[in-house]
Amino acid sequence: MDVGTRVFRQGVIRRFREWLPPIPEGAVTTIGEGDTPLIEAPALSERIGARLFLKFEGMNPTASFKDRGMTVAMSRAVAAGSRFAVCASTGNTAASAAAYAARAGIRCFVVVPAGKIALGKAVQVLAHGAEIVQIEGNFDAALRISQEIANDREDVTLVNSVNPDRIEGQKTGAFEVCEVLGAPPDAMALPVGNAGNITSYWKGFSEWREAGYTDTAPRMLGFQAEGASPLVAGHDFESPETVASAIRIGAPASREGALAAARESGGAIESVTDDEILAAQELLAREEGLFCEPASAAGLAGLLKLVGEGRGPGGTVVSVLTGHGLKDPDVILSRVELPEPVGATFEAVAGRMERRGP
Ligand code: F0G
């Protein structure tokens, strides 16, 4: 094999350029996002009675799927001569915007609900040197304010998924799934918060079909957390609450896209409880070795719920693990404690092993 000829993780713009809005080469802002692994999950396949694959988006540069859309949004902001990027966020969009803005040499302001974003995400924003504004309000209020700020000034680009460039970038996840499996799966299961991602995946699968690579498309199964499930209830939630802080959203901006995805694909938007989400997160970690954040486990939680009710999808199923588990250490530490230290002796350590069993 020739050394240096194979390009790994060249970023979604260079890999899928003809599917994306125009971006001049000089404006391309990438840190190697995309090309995330699609990992077969044998133990969980058995539990759900289908062949399950996990699209591990935690392997992106800032450890969530947001990087796919952020590379496109930030590159287009550079091309347009923007000096500021602004976004509202439950944490991951903020971490991604902060990293890509740093790379682009653009100033970045992130507006977040005070005390409601996971520790790892806040740390990422600080590390990249973005300005973090905590508001005494939830994500929905943060998004309204961020939109106002972007409307007010010419040189500010809003990098939330209401910016269509974000949706364009995120749809590349669907292309990768089709490429790796050789065909679209029978069903996709994913968490729904602001509803940009399910909208993006459905756009990707629809374009793949329109391009003539296939004549099928997956059923889109979107899952909201019960305490933040406006698309299931049919009305906005004034005070959404869930342990899955990433999807703690009461008024999803892309609601129409999510509902269309479910309707057109023969899928559904349903809800899962916090207990179901945490149980699914634990199964992924303990049976498949995959550590995702709570929101990311909503897809599997939903599949398990459907199976329990005799409505499992069967066939080939892909669940998107949207963000890495390291983003939210507190959710694990609130359930499992680090044990007290023991003496540095063989007996003390072996004694611990005895107590734990094989
Ligand atoms: N999973 C994770 C880990 C997320 O961070 C988000 C959204 C979702 C799922 C839901 O995706 O909003 O496109 O339906 N996080 C946004 C943020 C809202 O600000 O980071 P969605």
PDB file of C-alpha atoms in Angstrom, residues 49-53 177-178 181 183-189 202 205 214 216-221 261 265-268 303 312-319:
ATOM      1  CA  GLY A  49     -35.256  -9.142  17.916  1.00  0.00           C
ATOM      2  CA  ALA A  50     -33.642  -7.172  15.089  1.00  0.00           C
ATOM      3  CA  ARG A  51     -30.117  -6.642  13.730  1.00  0.00           C
ATOM      4  CA  LEU A  52     -29.059  -3.524  15.613  1.00  0.00           C
ATOM      5  CA  PHE A  53     -26.231  -1.170  14.638  1.00  0.00           C
ATOM      6  CA  VAL A 177     -25.248   4.648   7.166  1.00  0.00           C
ATOM      7  CA  CYS A 178     -26.339   3.771   3.601  1.00  0.00           C
ATOM      8  CA  LEU A 181     -24.756  -1.101   5.199  1.00  0.00           C
ATOM      9  CA  ALA A 183     -28.598  -0.058   1.662  1.00  0.00           C
ATOM     10  CA  PRO A 184     -30.796   2.002   3.987  1.00  0.00           C
ATOM     11  CA  PRO A 185     -31.810   0.160   7.179  1.00  0.00           C
ATOM     12  CA  ASP A 186     -35.432  -0.820   7.837  1.00  0.00           C
ATOM     13  CA  ALA A 187     -35.700   1.587  10.757  1.00  0.00           C
ATOM     14  CA  MET A 188     -33.783   4.414  12.417  1.00  0.00           C
ATOM     15  CA  ALA A 189     -34.197   5.135  16.133  1.00  0.00           C
ATOM     16  CA  TRP A 202     -34.830  12.061   6.819  1.00  0.00           C
ATOM     17  CA  PHE A 205     -32.324   9.269   3.245  1.00  0.00           C
ATOM     18  CA  THR A 214     -31.984   2.799  -3.628  1.00  0.00           C
ATOM     19  CA  THR A 216     -36.249   2.240   0.001  1.00  0.00           C
ATOM     20  CA  ALA A 217     -36.061   4.461   3.069  1.00  0.00           C
ATOM     21  CA  PRO A 218     -36.129   3.585   6.761  1.00  0.00           C
ATOM     22  CA  ARG A 219     -39.036   4.104   9.130  1.00  0.00           C
ATOM     23  CA  MET A 220     -38.016   7.076  11.277  1.00  0.00           C
ATOM     24  CA  LEU A 221     -38.611   6.399  14.985  1.00  0.00           C
ATOM     25  CA  ALA A 261     -40.201  12.516   8.801  1.00  0.00           C
ATOM     26  CA  SER A 265     -41.574   7.273   6.455  1.00  0.00           C
ATOM     27  CA  GLY A 266     -44.365   5.383   8.216  1.00  0.00           C
ATOM     28  CA  GLY A 267     -42.556   5.930  11.514  1.00  0.00           C
ATOM     29  CA  ALA A 268     -43.544   7.668  14.747  1.00  0.00           C
ATOM     30  CA  LEU A 303     -36.848   0.378  20.745  1.00  0.00           C
ATOM     31  CA  GLY A 312     -40.639  -3.879  17.564  1.00  0.00           C
ATOM     32  CA  PRO A 313     -39.497  -2.875  14.066  1.00  0.00           C
ATOM     33  CA  GLY A 314     -37.515  -6.060  13.145  1.00  0.00           C
ATOM     34  CA  GLY A 315     -35.083  -6.243  10.210  1.00  0.00           C
ATOM     35  CA  THR A 316     -32.015  -3.992  10.278  1.00  0.00           C
ATOM     36  CA  VAL A 317     -32.184  -1.123  12.731  1.00  0.00           C
ATOM     37  CA  VAL A 318     -29.756   1.740  13.332  1.00  0.00           C
ATOM     38  CA  SER A 319     -29.809   3.796  16.515  1.00  0.00           C
TER      39      SER A 319
END
